[in-house]
Backbone as numpy.savetxt, mean C-alpha at the origin, in Angstrom:
# Nx Ny Nz CAx CAy CAz Cx Cy Cz
1.46 -15.12 2.05 1.63 -14.31 0.85 3.11 -13.99 0.72
3.67 -14.34 -0.40 5.09 -14.10 -0.62 5.36 -12.66 -1.04
4.43 -12.06 -1.78 4.64 -10.71 -2.28 3.30 -10.04 -2.54
3.16 -8.79 -2.10 1.95 -8.04 -2.39 2.08 -7.45 -3.79
1.01 -7.53 -4.55 1.00 -6.99 -5.91 0.33 -5.62 -5.94
0.50 -4.93 -7.03 -0.15 -3.64 -7.21 -1.67 -3.79 -7.16
-2.18 -4.87 -7.73 -3.63 -5.09 -7.74 -4.18 -5.24 -6.33
-3.46 -5.96 -5.48 -3.89 -6.12 -4.09 -3.82 -4.77 -3.38
-2.74 -4.03 -3.58 -2.60 -2.73 -2.93 -3.69 -1.77 -3.36
-3.97 -1.68 -4.65 -5.01 -0.74 -5.09 -6.38 -1.16 -4.56
-6.62 -2.46 -4.43 -7.86 -2.93 -3.84 -7.98 -2.48 -2.39
-6.89 -2.57 -1.64 -6.90 -2.13 -0.24 -7.09 -0.62 -0.14
-6.44 0.13 -1.03 -6.63 1.58 -1.04 -8.10 1.94 -1.28
-8.72 1.25 -2.23 -10.14 1.51 -2.52 -11.02 1.20 -1.30
-10.73 0.07 -0.63 -11.52 -0.33 0.53 -11.31 0.61 1.71
-10.09 1.06 1.92 -9.77 1.90 3.07 -10.16 3.36 2.88
-10.01 3.87 1.66 -10.17 5.31 1.47 -11.00 5.69 0.25
-11.60 4.73 -0.41 -12.40 5.04 -1.59 -11.52 5.25 -2.81
-12.13 5.78 -3.86 -11.40 5.99 -5.11 -11.89 7.27 -5.77
-10.96 8.09 -6.17 -11.26 9.31 -6.89 -11.77 8.91 -8.28
-12.95 9.38 -8.65 -13.54 8.99 -9.93 -12.72 9.44 -11.14
-11.87 10.44 -10.95 -11.08 10.95 -12.07 -9.77 10.18 -12.26
-9.51 9.19 -11.39 -8.26 8.44 -11.45 -8.55 6.98 -11.77
-7.80 6.42 -12.70 -7.94 5.01 -13.07 -6.83 4.22 -12.39
-7.15 3.55 -11.27 -6.15 2.79 -10.54 -5.76 1.50 -11.24
-6.48 1.13 -12.28 -6.14 -0.11 -12.98 -5.03 0.11 -14.00
-4.64 1.37 -14.21 -3.57 1.67 -15.15 -2.20 1.53 -14.50
-1.20 2.07 -15.17 0.17 2.02 -14.67 0.36 3.18 -13.69
0.12 2.89 -12.41 0.18 3.93 -11.38 1.33 3.72 -10.40
2.22 2.78 -10.69 3.31 2.46 -9.75 4.11 3.68 -9.31
4.40 4.58 -10.22 5.24 5.73 -9.91 4.47 7.04 -9.80
3.15 6.94 -9.73 2.31 8.13 -9.58 2.19 8.46 -8.10
2.51 9.68 -7.70 2.39 10.04 -6.28 0.97 9.81 -5.76
0.89 9.36 -4.51 -0.43 9.12 -3.92 -1.31 10.35 -3.97
-0.73 11.54 -3.79 -1.52 12.77 -3.87 -2.21 12.90 -5.22
-1.49 12.55 -6.30 -2.06 12.63 -7.64 -3.14 11.57 -7.86
-3.09 10.50 -7.06 -4.10 9.45 -7.15 -5.32 9.75 -6.28
-5.25 10.85 -5.54 -6.37 11.24 -4.69 -6.28 10.71 -3.27
-5.10 10.25 -2.86 -4.92 9.71 -1.51 -3.95 10.59 -0.72
-4.46 11.13 0.40 -3.60 11.93 1.25 -2.86 11.03 2.24
-2.05 11.63 3.09 -1.23 10.85 4.01 -2.08 10.04 4.99
-3.25 10.53 5.37 -4.13 9.78 6.26 -4.64 8.52 5.58
-4.98 8.61 4.31 -5.45 7.43 3.57 -4.35 6.38 3.47
-3.13 6.82 3.22 -1.99 5.89 3.14 -1.74 5.28 4.51
-1.84 6.09 5.57 -1.66 5.58 6.93 -2.72 4.53 7.28
-3.96 4.78 6.92 -5.04 3.81 7.16 -4.76 2.51 6.41
-4.30 2.63 5.20 -4.01 1.45 4.39 -2.84 0.66 4.96
-1.78 1.35 5.38 -0.64 0.62 5.95 -1.03 -0.06 7.25
-1.90 0.57 8.04 -2.38 -0.07 9.27 -3.14 -1.35 8.97
-3.96 -1.30 7.95 -4.72 -2.50 7.58 -3.78 -3.60 7.05
-2.80 -3.21 6.27 -1.84 -4.20 5.76 -1.13 -4.87 6.94
-0.71 -4.08 7.92 -0.04 -4.64 9.09 -0.92 -5.66 9.81
-2.18 -5.30 10.00 -3.11 -6.20 10.70 -3.39 -7.47 9.89
-3.66 -7.31 8.62 -4.07 -8.46 7.80 -2.92 -9.41 7.48
-1.71 -8.87 7.36 -0.59 -9.70 6.95 0.40 -10.00 8.07
0.11 -9.50 9.27 0.94 -9.81 10.42 2.36 -9.30 10.30
2.50 -8.11 9.72 3.82 -7.52 9.58 3.86 -6.21 10.34
5.05 -5.71 10.54 5.23 -4.42 11.19 6.00 -3.52 10.24
5.43 -2.35 9.99 6.08 -1.36 9.12 6.55 -0.20 9.98
7.59 0.45 9.56 8.11 1.61 10.26 7.03 2.68 10.41
7.11 3.45 11.48 6.16 4.55 11.67 6.26 5.58 10.55
7.40 5.63 9.91 7.61 6.60 8.83 7.20 6.09 7.46
6.75 4.85 7.38 6.43 4.25 6.08 5.41 5.09 5.31
4.34 5.50 5.95 3.30 6.26 5.24 3.85 7.57 4.69
4.77 8.20 5.41 5.35 9.47 4.95 6.39 9.24 3.86
7.18 8.18 4.00 8.26 7.92 3.04 7.77 7.30 1.74
6.69 6.54 1.81 6.17 5.86 0.62 5.24 6.81 -0.12
5.81 7.60 -1.00 5.03 8.61 -1.71 4.34 8.06 -2.96
4.70 6.83 -3.36 4.10 6.21 -4.54 3.76 4.76 -4.22
2.88 4.15 -5.00 2.59 2.73 -4.79 3.84 1.85 -4.88
4.77 2.17 -5.78 5.99 1.37 -5.91 6.78 1.37 -4.59
6.91 2.54 -3.98 7.66 2.63 -2.72 6.94 1.89 -1.60
5.61 2.03 -1.52 4.87 1.33 -0.48 4.98 -0.18 -0.68
4.86 -0.64 -1.90 5.02 -2.07 -2.17 6.40 -2.57 -1.78
7.42 -1.76 -2.01 8.78 -2.15 -1.63 8.88 -2.34 -0.12
8.33 -1.41 0.65 8.35 -1.52 2.12 7.57 -2.75 2.58
6.38 -2.95 2.01 5.53 -4.07 2.41 6.19 -5.39 2.04
6.69 -5.50 0.83 7.28 -6.77 0.39 8.58 -7.09 1.13
9.30 -6.06 1.53 10.49 -6.28 2.35 10.08 -6.87 3.71
9.02 -6.32 4.28 8.52 -6.83 5.56 7.97 -8.25 5.40
7.25 -8.50 4.30 6.70 -9.83 4.05 7.80 -10.87 3.87
8.90 -10.48 3.29 10.02 -11.40 3.06 10.61 -11.87 4.39
10.45 -11.06 5.43 10.99 -11.42 6.73 10.04 -12.24 7.57
8.81 -12.47 7.09 7.82 -13.24 7.83 7.85 -14.68 7.35
8.00 -15.63 8.25 8.02 -17.04 7.82 6.68 -17.41 7.17
6.75 -18.22 6.13 5.54 -18.68 5.44 4.72 -19.55 6.37
3.40 -19.44 6.26 2.50 -20.27 7.08 2.63 -21.72 6.67
2.60 -22.60 7.66 2.74 -24.04 7.39 1.42 -24.62 6.94
């Protein structure tokens, strides 16, 4: 995977921590804080752990705390993915 998309990230968030019925994750949520989307720091931590396992990348221990929005988390993930050689 060359780059994680918002659609992939929101799918992982739903799988790892569920979805708040009052929030529409299919909209423009890139800059919406995770708290406003119904995801606390534990949910983001669970999601980052799954991303690390599934994509074979390593994220900083502070990623879950520093990535307060989907845009920031995607930036951290895609930076890490860019450093992983493509599968042959």
